[in-house]
Short mmCIF file of C-alpha atoms in Angstrom, two decimals:
data_model
loop_
_atom_site.label_atom_id
_atom_site.label_comp_id
_atom_site.label_asym_id
_atom_site.label_seq_id
_atom_site.Cartn_x
_atom_site.Cartn_y
_atom_site.Cartn_z
CA MET A 1 186.35 107.54 248.33
CA GLU A 2 183.79 106.37 246.96
CA THR A 3 180.72 109.21 246.67
CA GLU A 4 176.34 108.91 246.95
CA GLN A 5 177.65 108.82 242.70
CA THR A 6 178.95 106.51 242.60
CA ARG A 7 177.79 103.86 244.83
CA SER A 8 175.80 101.14 244.52
CA PRO A 9 172.03 100.53 245.69
CA TYR A 10 172.09 97.15 245.42
CA PRO A 11 174.76 94.88 248.23
CA ARG A 12 176.73 93.76 246.60
CA ILE A 13 177.04 90.12 245.57
CA PRO A 14 180.62 88.82 246.85
CA GLU A 15 182.38 87.14 243.36
CA GLY A 16 182.23 83.18 243.49
CA ALA A 17 178.82 83.50 245.47
CA ASP A 18 175.96 82.40 243.08
CA ALA A 19 177.68 80.34 241.50
CA GLY A 20 177.09 78.19 244.66
CA MET A 21 174.27 78.87 245.37
CA PRO A 22 172.60 76.48 242.96
CA ARG A 23 175.02 73.45 244.33
CA ARG A 24 173.75 73.44 247.62
CA ALA A 25 171.28 70.84 247.87
CA PRO A 26 173.70 68.72 245.91
CA GLU A 27 176.65 69.77 248.84
CA ARG A 28 173.82 68.85 251.92
CA ILE A 29 173.13 65.78 250.03
CA GLY A 30 176.92 64.85 250.26
CA ALA A 31 178.19 66.24 253.07
CA LEU A 32 175.03 64.14 254.38
CA LEU A 33 176.61 60.02 252.45
CA THR A 34 179.69 61.44 253.81
CA VAL A 35 178.68 61.18 257.53
CA LEU A 36 176.81 58.11 256.85
CA THR A 37 180.14 56.39 255.39
CA GLU A 38 182.63 57.77 257.51
CA ARG A 39 180.71 57.99 260.79
CA PRO A 40 179.17 55.84 263.06
CA VAL A 41 174.75 58.01 263.76
CA SER A 42 173.08 57.83 266.91
CA LEU A 43 175.49 55.85 269.15
CA TYR A 44 173.62 56.55 272.00
CA ALA A 45 169.94 54.96 271.16
CA ALA A 46 171.46 52.26 269.00
CA ALA A 47 172.85 51.36 272.73
CA VAL A 48 169.25 51.98 274.64
CA LEU A 49 168.01 49.43 272.19
CA ARG A 50 170.89 46.61 273.37
CA ILE A 51 170.68 48.08 276.95
CA GLY A 52 166.80 47.17 276.54
CA TYR A 53 165.48 44.35 274.42
CA GLY A 54 169.11 42.32 275.67
CA LEU A 55 166.69 43.07 279.58
CA LEU A 56 164.11 42.90 277.83
CA TYR A 57 164.32 39.20 276.97
CA LEU A 58 166.22 38.24 279.78
CA VAL A 59 163.11 39.30 282.07
CA PHE A 60 161.21 37.48 280.00
CA LEU A 61 163.47 33.85 280.01
CA LEU A 62 162.96 34.43 283.82
CA ARG A 63 158.97 35.41 283.92
CA GLU A 64 158.68 31.54 282.12
CA PHE A 65 161.53 29.75 284.74
CA PRO A 66 158.94 27.74 286.01
CA HIS A 67 157.39 26.88 282.73
CA ARG A 68 160.83 26.84 281.05
CA ASP A 69 160.05 22.83 280.26
CA GLU A 70 156.13 23.36 279.31
CA ILE A 71 156.53 25.74 276.78
CA TRP A 72 160.63 25.75 275.32
CA GLY A 73 161.73 21.43 276.62
CA PRO A 74 161.07 18.12 275.80
CA GLY A 75 158.25 18.05 278.64
CA SER A 76 156.28 20.52 275.95
CA PRO A 77 153.15 19.59 274.26
CA TRP A 78 154.57 20.37 270.88
CA THR A 79 157.36 17.72 271.11
CA PRO A 80 161.06 18.44 269.39
CA GLU A 81 160.02 16.55 266.85
CA LEU A 82 157.68 17.50 265.91
CA ALA A 83 158.79 21.26 265.98
CA ARG A 84 161.34 19.30 263.30
CA GLN A 85 158.55 17.82 260.96
CA LEU A 86 157.83 21.81 261.25
CA PHE A 87 161.17 22.81 260.70
CA ASP A 88 161.89 20.55 257.28
CA GLN A 89 158.55 22.76 255.92
CA THR A 90 159.25 26.15 256.92
CA GLY A 91 162.62 25.85 256.67
CA TRP A 92 163.32 27.56 260.68
CA ALA A 93 165.97 25.75 262.80
CA SER A 94 166.99 26.08 266.40
CA ILE A 95 169.10 24.48 269.00
CA LEU A 96 166.67 23.51 271.20
CA THR A 97 166.10 20.41 268.93
CA LEU A 98 169.30 19.54 268.33
CA SER A 99 169.01 17.10 271.23
CA ASP A 100 166.15 15.39 273.34
CA SER A 101 167.51 15.55 276.45
CA ARG A 102 166.54 17.76 279.42
CA PRO A 103 169.82 18.27 280.69
CA TYR A 104 171.58 20.24 277.53
CA PHE A 105 167.49 21.59 277.07
CA GLU A 106 168.35 23.38 281.02
CA ALA A 107 171.88 24.35 279.65
CA CYS A 108 170.96 25.83 276.04
CA TYR A 109 168.16 27.78 278.71
CA ALA A 110 171.06 29.07 281.08
CA ALA A 111 173.76 29.47 277.95
CA ALA A 112 170.69 32.55 277.01
CA LEU A 113 170.17 34.05 280.38
CA ILE A 114 173.63 34.52 280.51
CA THR A 115 174.23 35.82 276.98
CA SER A 116 171.25 37.98 277.68
CA ALA A 117 172.74 39.88 280.39
CA LEU A 118 176.23 39.87 278.57
CA PHE A 119 174.64 41.82 275.60
CA MET A 120 172.45 44.12 277.58
CA LEU A 121 175.34 45.20 280.16
CA GLY A 122 177.14 45.34 276.69
CA TRP A 123 180.84 43.00 277.04
CA ARG A 124 181.76 41.79 273.48
CA THR A 125 178.68 43.06 272.27
CA ARG A 126 180.14 42.08 268.72
CA VAL A 127 179.96 37.86 269.39
CA MET A 128 177.84 38.76 272.35
CA SER A 129 174.69 40.45 269.17
CA VAL A 130 175.16 37.28 266.82
CA ILE A 131 174.69 34.58 270.22
CA PHE A 132 172.19 36.76 270.95
CA ALA A 133 170.04 37.07 267.67
CA VAL A 134 170.35 33.00 267.81
CA MET A 135 169.00 32.29 270.71
CA VAL A 136 165.62 35.12 270.61
CA ALA A 137 165.39 32.88 266.80
CA SER A 138 166.05 29.74 268.47
CA PHE A 139 163.20 30.09 271.55
CA HIS A 140 160.52 32.03 268.77
CA ALA A 141 160.71 28.98 265.97
CA ARG A 142 160.79 26.05 269.59
CA ALA A 143 157.04 27.73 270.29
CA ILE A 144 155.66 28.92 267.04
CA PHE A 145 152.11 28.48 268.08
CA MET A 146 153.31 30.49 271.24
CA THR A 147 154.51 33.61 270.04
CA ASP A 148 152.66 37.17 269.94
CA GLY A 149 154.17 41.01 268.17
CA GLY A 150 156.16 41.35 270.85
CA ASP A 151 158.43 37.80 270.29
CA ASN A 152 158.09 38.54 266.52
CA LEU A 153 159.61 42.28 266.97
CA VAL A 154 162.04 41.30 269.22
CA LEU A 155 163.73 38.65 266.50
CA LEU A 156 163.61 41.14 264.35
CA MET A 157 165.26 44.33 266.13
CA ALA A 158 167.89 40.59 267.02
CA VAL A 159 169.03 40.52 263.98
CA TYR A 160 169.25 43.67 262.43
CA LEU A 161 170.77 45.47 266.46
CA VAL A 162 174.47 42.12 264.79
CA PHE A 163 174.52 44.69 262.13
CA THR A 164 175.13 47.82 263.94
CA ALA A 165 177.78 48.88 266.71
CA CYS A 166 176.21 49.34 269.62
CA GLY A 167 178.69 48.50 271.84
CA ARG A 168 179.88 52.12 271.54
CA ARG A 169 178.14 53.15 274.71
CA TRP A 170 177.29 52.83 277.48
CA SER A 171 178.54 49.45 277.82
CA LEU A 172 181.57 47.09 278.84
CA ASP A 173 183.14 47.68 276.06
CA ALA A 174 183.08 51.61 275.96
CA ARG A 175 184.20 51.48 279.38
CA ARG A 176 187.87 49.36 278.24
CA ALA A 177 188.58 51.46 275.07
CA ARG A 178 188.49 54.47 277.41
CA LEU A 179 190.44 53.23 279.90
CA ARG A 180 192.95 51.50 277.12
CA ALA A 181 192.67 55.30 276.00
CA SER A 182 194.25 57.04 278.48
CA ALA A 183 196.45 54.96 279.70
CA ALA A 184 197.76 54.56 276.56
CA LYS A 185 197.08 58.38 276.24
CA VAL A 186 195.23 58.83 273.00
CA LYS A 187 191.94 59.49 271.33
CA THR A 188 189.31 56.51 270.31
CA GLY A 189 187.79 56.59 266.93
CA SER A 190 188.80 56.60 263.58
CA ALA A 191 188.10 59.12 260.80
CA GLY A 192 187.09 57.87 256.86
CA PRO A 193 185.13 55.64 255.19
CA THR A 194 184.77 52.80 256.79
CA LEU A 195 182.55 49.57 256.66
CA THR A 196 181.33 49.49 260.58
CA ALA A 197 180.39 52.68 260.16
CA VAL A 198 178.27 51.67 256.82
CA LEU A 199 177.03 48.77 258.41
CA HIS A 200 175.90 50.21 260.88
CA ASN A 201 174.42 53.63 259.74
CA CYS A 202 172.13 51.05 257.53
CA GLY A 203 171.14 48.26 260.25
CA MET A 204 169.69 51.44 262.20
CA PHE A 205 168.00 53.10 259.17
CA VAL A 206 166.21 49.85 259.14
CA ILE A 207 165.74 49.49 262.40
CA ALA A 208 164.20 53.14 262.25
CA ALA A 209 162.23 51.92 258.78
CA GLN A 210 161.33 49.59 260.51
CA VAL A 211 159.00 50.70 263.07
CA CYS A 212 157.45 53.03 260.90
CA VAL A 213 156.18 50.62 258.24
CA LEU A 214 155.00 48.96 261.91
CA TYR A 215 152.96 51.98 263.36
CA GLY A 216 151.77 52.91 259.53
CA SER A 217 150.29 49.43 258.38
CA ALA A 218 148.84 49.22 261.65
CA GLY A 219 147.29 53.03 261.60
CA LEU A 220 145.84 51.70 258.09
CA TYR A 221 144.15 48.46 259.41
CA LYS A 222 142.34 50.06 261.57
CA VAL A 223 141.10 53.27 259.83
CA GLN A 224 139.23 49.69 257.74
CA GLY A 225 137.42 48.79 260.14
CA GLY A 226 134.01 50.08 261.96
CA SER A 227 134.69 49.74 265.43
CA TRP A 228 137.89 51.65 264.74
CA GLY A 229 135.99 54.50 263.51
CA ASN A 230 133.25 54.82 265.14
CA GLY A 231 135.10 54.51 268.69
CA THR A 232 134.25 51.76 270.15
CA ALA A 233 136.68 48.61 268.83
CA LEU A 234 139.01 49.64 272.52
CA HIS A 235 135.21 48.24 274.22
CA TYR A 236 135.48 45.00 272.47
CA VAL A 237 139.22 44.76 273.52
CA VAL A 238 139.28 45.53 277.35
CA ASN A 239 135.62 42.79 277.66
CA LEU A 240 137.86 39.72 276.11
CA ASP A 241 138.43 37.37 278.96
CA LEU A 242 142.25 36.72 277.17
CA PHE A 243 143.07 40.73 277.76
CA ARG A 244 141.68 40.75 281.20
CA PRO A 245 144.40 40.56 284.29
CA TRP A 246 142.38 42.50 285.80
CA PRO A 247 139.07 42.94 285.69
CA GLU A 248 138.34 45.15 287.46
CA LEU A 249 140.33 47.65 285.96
CA SER A 250 138.81 46.57 282.89
CA ARG A 251 135.40 47.66 283.48
CA LEU A 252 136.73 50.48 285.26
CA ALA A 253 138.37 52.06 281.84
CA ASP A 254 135.12 50.60 279.88
CA GLU A 255 132.38 52.54 282.36
CA HIS A 256 133.70 55.90 280.47
CA GLU A 257 133.09 55.57 277.25
CA VAL A 258 133.17 58.69 276.01
CA LEU A 259 137.44 57.96 276.76
CA ILE A 260 136.84 55.40 275.61
CA ALA A 261 136.85 56.75 271.87
CA ILE A 262 138.97 59.07 272.59
CA ALA A 263 141.18 56.27 272.92
CA CYS A 264 140.49 54.90 269.79
CA TYR A 265 140.32 58.26 267.15
CA LEU A 266 143.76 59.19 269.15
CA THR A 267 145.20 55.49 268.22
CA VAL A 268 144.31 55.31 264.86
CA LEU A 269 145.53 59.18 264.46
CA LEU A 270 149.24 58.82 266.10
CA GLN A 271 149.67 55.72 264.49
CA VAL A 272 148.81 57.25 260.61
CA ALA A 273 150.61 60.06 261.50
CA PHE A 274 154.20 59.00 262.37
CA PRO A 275 156.20 58.58 260.24
CA PHE A 276 155.29 61.70 258.53
CA VAL A 277 156.36 63.99 262.33
CA LEU A 278 160.64 62.17 262.28
CA PHE A 279 162.16 65.72 261.70
CA GLY A 280 159.95 68.44 263.72
CA ARG A 281 159.75 68.66 266.51
CA LEU A 282 156.87 67.56 266.81
CA LYS A 283 157.54 63.32 267.26
CA TYR A 284 158.65 64.37 270.95
CA PRO A 285 155.23 64.85 272.15
CA VAL A 286 153.51 62.49 269.18
CA LEU A 287 156.09 59.64 270.98
CA THR A 288 155.27 60.70 275.07
CA MET A 289 151.48 59.85 274.15
CA LEU A 290 152.89 56.16 272.14
CA LEU A 291 154.50 55.80 275.20
CA GLY A 292 151.43 56.00 277.61
CA MET A 293 149.73 53.69 274.83
CA HIS A 294 151.52 50.51 275.05
CA LEU A 295 151.39 51.26 279.31
CA GLY A 296 147.64 51.39 279.14
CA ILE A 297 148.35 48.05 276.33
CA ALA A 298 150.43 46.93 278.89
CA VAL A 299 148.20 47.47 282.55
CA LEU A 300 144.79 46.74 280.48
CA MET A 301 145.62 43.72 278.27
CA GLY A 302 147.98 41.50 280.06
CA LEU A 303 150.94 42.24 277.34
CA PRO A 304 154.39 43.48 278.77
CA LEU A 305 156.52 41.55 276.24
CA PHE A 306 154.79 43.84 272.93
CA SER A 307 154.50 46.92 275.37
CA GLY A 308 158.22 47.09 276.48
CA ALA A 309 159.39 46.14 273.02
CA MET A 310 157.51 48.68 271.20
CA ILE A 311 158.57 51.19 273.81
CA VAL A 312 162.87 49.98 272.94
CA ALA A 313 161.96 50.49 269.60
CA ASP A 314 159.94 54.16 269.56
CA ALA A 315 163.64 55.20 271.46
CA VAL A 316 165.64 54.89 268.27
CA PHE A 317 164.15 58.33 266.96
CA LEU A 318 165.69 60.03 269.88
CA PRO A 319 169.00 61.72 268.91
CA ASP A 320 171.94 61.65 270.82
CA ARG A 321 171.60 65.03 272.44
CA PHE A 322 168.51 63.51 274.37
CA TYR A 323 171.04 60.82 275.88
CA ARG A 324 173.44 62.95 277.09
CA ARG A 325 171.28 64.08 278.42
CA VAL A 326 170.05 61.91 280.39
CA GLY A 327 173.62 60.76 281.00
CA LEU A 328 174.19 64.34 282.10
CA LEU A 329 171.17 64.95 284.38
CA LEU A 330 171.40 60.91 286.03
CA ARG A 331 175.38 62.14 287.05
CA ARG A 332 174.49 64.95 288.44
CA ILE A 333 171.66 62.80 290.54
CA GLY A 334 174.46 60.75 291.25
CA ARG A 335 177.12 62.91 292.82
CA SER A 336 174.78 64.80 294.40
CA THR A 337 172.70 61.55 296.35
CA HIS A 338 176.80 61.33 297.33
CA VAL A 339 177.79 64.57 298.73
CA GLY A 340 173.91 63.94 300.59
CA GLU A 341 175.06 60.74 301.75
CA ALA A 342 179.23 62.07 302.76
CA GLY A 343 178.34 65.33 304.34
CA VAL A 344 178.90 67.47 302.24
CA SER A 345 177.86 70.21 300.04
CA PRO A 346 178.62 70.67 296.69
CA ARG A 347 180.92 73.73 296.98
CA GLY A 348 182.11 71.52 298.95
CA GLU A 349 181.96 72.72 302.71
CA SER A 350 180.76 70.00 305.22
CA ALA A 351 176.77 69.66 305.59
CA LEU A 352 176.48 69.10 308.82
CA VAL A 353 179.26 71.70 310.42
CA PRO A 354 178.06 75.48 309.77
CA PRO A 355 180.31 76.70 307.96
CA GLN A 356 183.15 79.19 309.76
CA PRO A 357 182.83 83.50 309.27
CA ALA A 358 185.44 84.66 307.32
CA PRO A 359 187.94 86.18 309.28
CA SER A 360 188.22 90.03 308.82
CA PRO A 361 191.26 92.84 307.89
CA SER A 362 193.19 93.19 310.99
CA GLY A 363 193.21 88.82 311.44
CA HIS A 364 190.76 88.60 314.23
#
């Protein structure tokens, strides 16, 4: 029995614990490398990027459908011959310039619409991602002088998504894999280092880095300008006829000088600070404010493609647990709606017939 004289006043350290403490950081780094090489990360974020950019480009092509010939077709002022001459200098290429016939152009346009839809739905995603990137690059190169920041970002993301496993979640491919697994009664997924996991994780890292560089460089560029420093930059923006789809709304926004100045300073602050807040909870309010900023750009400046591309790109920074919770919430809402339409309460009781009282122990 241990007495007061023999008991040590210091806490006892387990044997070998002190030897493991200095190796805690290397062990964490090793665990991180193991995860990055053995398991694809941010699969839900990759699925959101796939759905977002597929839908965005599909809507873009449908919106420009009446003007397709003037922008990309044989009737464009920038003729296919001029485009080919420029390609010789820049190294670009486009399937739209392989033929000057109108039926060929219409077939390419229809193929682009179908590809965007299938890519968004996640049907044969590995093949569709490559075709989608080729289509986006071809349309971008064909009318290179009519593009903006939104087109450039969609092109970059389309290329990056080729290397990701963006069809593993919320896709027709994922649904087909689940059905096959349930029919075979086996668990989906595989362990061990795979080329798919490495390429996917590198692709997602490059996408995140691209967005950080975009925000950081834009913020630093604004800091150098005097109009952003004195809070008048947005005043000049909302008074440009080229970016005034709703003149009355632009004039209404310009009347609030204090709000215009605050918006200028807040824009610069968010863009410069963005790369430094990604590893804490502060990123959630920052992403929310950036969402509001991009919605304002879409409405006030008439740049829906650019705003949509940026909003989708920001989704890469949300963790998978966020998307799982959103999916669970949507399923609950769907079940509640279905239950309400069927007239059955969540407890399984009819919502149209009041519950009957429980019988007494005597049976009456």
